[in-house]
Coordinates of C-alpha atoms and ligand atoms in Angstrom, one line a residue:
M20 CA -16.0 -74.5 29.2
A21 CA -12.7 -76.0 29.6
G22 CA -10.4 -77.4 32.4
H23 CA -6.7 -77.4 31.9
N24 CA -3.5 -78.7 33.2
K25 CA -1.5 -76.5 35.2
S26 CA 1.6 -76.5 32.9
D27 CA -0.6 -75.0 30.2
Y28 CA -1.3 -71.9 32.5
M29 CA 2.0 -71.1 34.1
G30 CA 3.4 -67.8 33.8
P31 CA 2.1 -64.1 34.2
V32 CA -0.9 -62.8 32.3
S33 CA -0.1 -60.5 29.5
P34 CA -2.0 -57.6 28.2
E35 CA -1.9 -59.1 24.6
A36 CA -3.5 -62.3 25.9
I37 CA -6.4 -60.4 27.6
V38 CA -6.8 -58.0 24.6
S39 CA -7.0 -60.9 22.1
G40 CA -10.1 -62.2 23.8
L41 CA -12.0 -58.8 23.9
E42 CA -15.0 -58.6 21.6
S43 CA -15.6 -54.8 21.5
G44 CA -13.8 -51.6 21.5
F45 CA -15.1 -50.7 25.0
W46 CA -11.7 -51.2 26.7
G47 CA -8.6 -49.0 25.9
E48 CA -5.4 -49.5 27.9
V49 CA -4.8 -52.8 29.7
I50 CA -1.8 -52.9 32.0
C51 CA -0.4 -55.9 33.9
Y52 CA 1.9 -55.7 37.0
Q53 CA 3.9 -58.3 38.6
T54 CA 3.4 -56.8 42.0
S55 CA 1.0 -53.8 43.0
G56 CA -0.2 -52.2 46.2
S57 CA -4.0 -52.4 45.4
T58 CA -5.1 -52.5 41.7
N59 CA -7.9 -50.3 42.7
D60 CA -5.4 -47.5 43.9
I61 CA -3.4 -47.9 40.7
A62 CA -6.5 -47.4 38.5
L63 CA -7.8 -44.6 40.7
L64 CA -4.4 -42.7 40.3
H65 CA -3.5 -43.6 36.7
P66 CA -3.7 -40.7 34.2
F67 CA -7.1 -41.3 32.5
N68 CA -7.6 -40.1 29.0
D69 CA -10.9 -38.7 27.7
S70 CA -11.3 -41.4 24.9
G71 CA -14.3 -42.8 26.8
K72 CA -12.5 -46.1 26.8
G73 CA -12.1 -48.1 30.0
L74 CA -8.7 -48.7 31.7
V75 CA -7.8 -52.2 33.1
I76 CA -5.1 -53.0 35.6
V77 CA -4.2 -56.5 36.5
A78 CA -1.6 -57.7 39.1
E79 CA -0.2 -61.0 39.7
A80 CA 0.2 -60.1 43.3
Q81 CA -1.0 -57.3 45.4
E82 CA 0.8 -56.1 48.6
K83 CA -2.2 -54.1 49.9
G84 CA -5.3 -55.8 48.4
R85 CA -8.4 -54.7 50.2
G86 CA -11.9 -55.8 50.5
R87 CA -15.0 -54.2 51.6
F88 CA -15.1 -52.5 55.1
G89 CA -11.3 -52.1 55.1
R90 CA -10.7 -55.8 55.2
R91 CA -7.5 -57.3 53.7
W92 CA -7.8 -59.2 50.4
A93 CA -5.3 -62.0 50.4
S94 CA -4.4 -63.9 47.2
P95 CA -1.3 -66.0 46.5
A96 CA 0.7 -64.6 43.7
G97 CA 0.3 -65.8 40.0
V98 CA -2.7 -68.1 40.4
N99 CA -5.8 -65.9 41.0
I100 CA -7.4 -62.8 39.3
C101 CA -6.8 -59.3 40.9
M102 CA -8.1 -56.6 38.6
S103 CA -9.5 -53.3 38.5
M104 CA -11.5 -51.6 35.8
R105 CA -11.6 -47.8 35.6
I106 CA -14.8 -46.5 33.7
S107 CA -15.1 -43.2 32.2
P108 CA -17.3 -40.9 34.3
E109 CA -19.4 -39.8 31.4
I110 CA -20.3 -43.6 30.7
I111 CA -21.1 -44.3 34.2
E112 CA -23.1 -41.2 35.1
G113 CA -26.5 -42.2 36.3
H114 CA -25.5 -45.8 36.5
A115 CA -23.0 -45.7 39.4
S116 CA -25.1 -47.4 41.9
F117 CA -25.2 -50.4 39.8
L118 CA -21.4 -51.0 39.3
T119 CA -21.3 -53.6 41.9
I120 CA -24.1 -55.5 40.5
M121 CA -22.8 -55.2 37.0
A122 CA -19.5 -56.5 38.1
A123 CA -20.9 -59.3 40.1
L124 CA -23.1 -60.4 37.3
A125 CA -20.2 -60.1 34.7
S126 CA -18.0 -62.2 36.9
A127 CA -20.5 -64.8 37.8
S128 CA -21.5 -65.2 34.2
A129 CA -18.0 -65.4 32.9
L130 CA -17.1 -67.9 35.8
R131 CA -20.2 -70.1 34.8
E132 CA -19.1 -70.1 31.2
E133 CA -15.4 -70.8 31.7
T134 CA -15.6 -73.1 34.6
G135 CA -19.0 -74.8 34.4
L136 CA -19.6 -73.9 38.2
D137 CA -22.9 -73.0 39.6
V138 CA -21.7 -69.5 40.8
L139 CA -24.2 -67.4 42.6
I140 CA -24.1 -63.9 44.1
K141 CA -24.4 -63.3 47.8
W142 CA -25.8 -59.6 47.8
P143 CA -24.4 -57.4 47.2
N144 CA -20.9 -58.4 46.1
D145 CA -19.8 -61.9 46.9
L146 CA -19.3 -64.7 44.3
M147 CA -20.3 -68.0 45.8
V148 CA -19.9 -71.6 45.0
S149 CA -21.3 -74.3 47.3
G150 CA -21.8 -71.8 50.1
K151 CA -18.1 -70.7 49.9
K152 CA -16.7 -67.4 48.7
L153 CA -15.0 -67.7 45.2
G154 CA -14.5 -63.9 44.8
G155 CA -15.6 -60.3 45.5
I156 CA -16.2 -57.0 44.2
L157 CA -15.0 -53.5 45.5
A158 CA -16.5 -50.6 43.7
E159 CA -15.1 -47.2 44.5
V160 CA -16.6 -43.9 43.3
K161 CA -15.2 -40.5 43.8
S162 CA -17.8 -37.8 43.3
E163 CA -17.7 -34.0 43.5
R164 CA -20.8 -31.7 43.9
G165 CA -22.9 -34.8 43.1
L166 CA -21.0 -35.7 39.9
V167 CA -19.0 -38.8 39.4
R168 CA -15.2 -38.0 38.9
K169 CA -13.7 -41.3 39.0
A170 CA -15.2 -44.8 39.1
V171 CA -13.2 -48.0 39.8
V172 CA -14.4 -51.5 40.2
G173 CA -12.0 -54.1 41.5
I174 CA -12.5 -57.8 41.2
G175 CA -10.8 -60.5 43.1
I176 CA -11.4 -64.1 42.0
N177 CA -10.0 -67.4 43.5
L178 CA -9.2 -69.1 40.3
N179 CA -6.3 -71.6 40.6
T180 CA -5.6 -71.5 44.4
P181 CA -5.0 -74.9 46.0
A182 CA -6.6 -75.5 49.5
C183 CA -3.5 -75.3 51.2
D184 CA -2.7 -71.8 50.1
F185 CA -5.6 -70.2 51.8
P186 CA -4.7 -68.3 55.0
G187 CA -6.1 -70.2 58.0
E188 CA -8.8 -67.5 59.0
I189 CA -10.6 -68.0 55.6
A190 CA -9.8 -71.7 54.9
D191 CA -13.2 -72.8 55.9
T192 CA -15.2 -70.1 54.2
A193 CA -13.2 -69.6 50.9
T194 CA -12.8 -71.8 47.7
S195 CA -11.4 -71.6 44.3
A196 CA -12.4 -72.8 40.9
Y197 CA -9.5 -75.3 41.1
I198 CA -10.7 -76.7 44.5
E199 CA -14.3 -77.1 43.1
T200 CA -13.3 -78.7 39.7
G201 CA -9.8 -80.1 40.0
C202 CA -8.9 -78.2 36.8
F203 CA -6.8 -75.0 36.2
F204 CA -8.1 -72.2 34.2
S205 CA -6.7 -69.6 31.9
R206 CA -6.7 -66.3 33.9
A207 CA -6.5 -64.3 30.8
G208 CA -9.4 -66.1 29.3
V209 CA -11.5 -65.5 32.3
I210 CA -10.4 -61.7 32.5
S211 CA -11.4 -61.1 28.9
R212 CA -14.7 -62.7 29.4
V213 CA -15.4 -60.6 32.6
L214 CA -14.5 -57.4 30.5
N215 CA -16.7 -58.5 27.7
E216 CA -19.6 -59.3 30.1
F217 CA -19.2 -56.1 32.0
G218 CA -19.1 -54.0 28.8
S219 CA -22.1 -55.5 27.5
R220 CA -24.2 -55.0 30.7
L221 CA -23.0 -51.3 30.9
S222 CA -24.2 -50.7 27.4
S223 CA -27.5 -52.5 28.0
V224 CA -28.2 -50.4 31.2
G225 CA -27.7 -47.4 29.1
Q226 CA -30.2 -48.5 26.5
S227 CA -32.7 -50.6 28.4
G228 CA -32.4 -49.3 31.9
S229 CA -31.7 -51.4 35.1
G230 CA -34.7 -53.8 34.8
P231 CA -32.8 -56.6 33.1
L232 CA -29.9 -56.2 35.5
I233 CA -32.2 -56.6 38.5
E234 CA -33.9 -59.6 36.9
E235 CA -30.5 -61.3 36.3
I236 CA -29.2 -60.5 39.9
K237 CA -32.4 -62.0 41.3
S238 CA -32.1 -65.2 39.3
L239 CA -28.3 -65.6 40.4
S240 CA -29.0 -64.4 44.0
S241 CA -27.9 -66.9 46.8
S242 CA -29.6 -64.7 49.4
L243 CA -33.2 -64.3 48.3
G244 CA -35.6 -66.7 50.2
R245 CA -33.3 -67.2 53.0
Q246 CA -32.9 -65.9 56.5
V247 CA -30.3 -63.3 56.6
S248 CA -28.5 -61.0 59.1
V249 CA -27.2 -57.6 57.6
T250 CA -25.0 -55.2 59.4
V251 CA -26.1 -52.0 57.6
S252 CA -23.3 -49.8 56.4
G253 CA -22.9 -46.4 58.1
S254 CA -24.7 -47.7 61.2
N255 CA -24.0 -50.2 63.9
T256 CA -27.3 -51.7 63.3
T257 CA -27.7 -55.5 62.5
I258 CA -31.1 -56.5 61.0
S259 CA -32.3 -60.0 60.7
G260 CA -35.2 -61.4 58.6
L261 CA -36.2 -63.0 55.3
A262 CA -34.4 -61.6 52.3
E263 CA -37.6 -61.1 50.2
D264 CA -36.7 -59.2 47.1
I265 CA -34.2 -56.9 45.4
D266 CA -35.9 -53.6 44.2
D267 CA -35.2 -51.7 41.1
Q268 CA -32.3 -49.8 42.7
G269 CA -30.6 -53.0 43.6
M270 CA -31.5 -52.6 47.2
L271 CA -32.2 -55.7 49.4
L272 CA -35.8 -55.9 50.9
V273 CA -35.7 -57.7 54.3
R274 CA -38.9 -58.8 56.0
L275 CA -38.4 -58.5 59.8
A276 CA -40.1 -60.8 62.3
S277 CA -42.3 -57.9 63.1
G278 CA -43.7 -57.8 59.5
E279 CA -41.8 -54.6 58.6
L280 CA -40.2 -54.4 55.4
K281 CA -36.6 -52.9 55.5
R282 CA -34.8 -51.6 52.4
V283 CA -30.9 -52.0 52.7
S284 CA -28.7 -50.1 50.2
C285 CA -25.4 -51.5 51.5
G286 CA -24.2 -53.8 54.1
D287 CA -22.3 -56.8 55.2
L288 CA -24.7 -59.9 55.0
A289 CA -24.6 -63.4 56.4
E290 CA -26.9 -66.0 55.2
Q291 CA -28.2 -68.4 57.7
E292 CA -27.6 -72.1 57.2
G293 CA -29.9 -74.3 55.5
G294 CA -32.4 -71.8 54.1
N295 CA -34.3 -72.3 50.9
R296 CA -33.2 -70.3 47.9
C297 CA -36.3 -69.3 45.7
Ligands
BTN20 C1 -14.7 -58.2 48.9 O1 -15.1 -59.2 48.9 O2 -14.6 -57.6 50.0 C2 -14.1 -57.3 47.8 C3 -12.7 -57.9 47.4 C4 -12.2 -57.2 46.2 C5 -10.8 -57.6 46.0 C6 -10.2 -57.0 44.7 S1 -8.6 -57.7 44.1 C7 -8.5 -56.5 43.0 C8 -9.0 -55.2 43.6 N1 -7.9 -54.5 44.2 C9 -8.1 -54.4 45.7 O3 -7.3 -54.0 46.5 N2 -9.2 -55.1 45.9 C10 -10.0 -55.5 44.7

């Protein structure tokens, strides 16, 4: 872990700096843009070779950065991480439902190592520090006839943003590694580490199944043991109860006041104040 002066980390991130920190041959092309629409769109549209290696797209700024549920993802230029990983359909087949979990764990683990912060995961995709949002994951999978054709995982991390640069509407709920520590961090260093951590989890799910991922997500979950409200994707329903467990598919088990246990595959979760984390 290292904190740094701003002057050491000015300037755009280069593919060479990212590649120099990679520990395996899992990743192929790494492309850095000054400005993009959404890095997820670029990764989805970019010609993808059949080498089986992953493609990485990074942007200093996004004009159309998006989050889950069509929300806008705002990130000031040149200070944070906006990246997308495109993974070979053959490699991800059978594990696509774990993409968000793998990316959240890879990001949380990389940030814990690089910044020393106690980064937790608000199910299913938010990276949290001190109850505020440090980053988020947007996985997008295109399938045809039940087969994965394209798989992209976008990661946005507020790394070096000063408090004054957050738009008013998220100023109270968002944070950055800089705000939390007073230090600036190398974006290339964090990106390489996220890529290493993601690649190693993807190989481990292929070899040992999802069990270790589920144990890890439980240990880093900010949601378990707390009262939560979840607006369930694909319906207008909101359920409230105790976030009791995460099952072997990565789904959240919520115990309603009636005693019924609801299994939620995807949704927008709010944690109630002051709950206990197990
Ligand atoms: C969320 O918390 O709702 C997910 C945010 C994901 C943002 C990242 S930034 C890089 C990639 N490109 C996008 O347009 N979105 C993701």
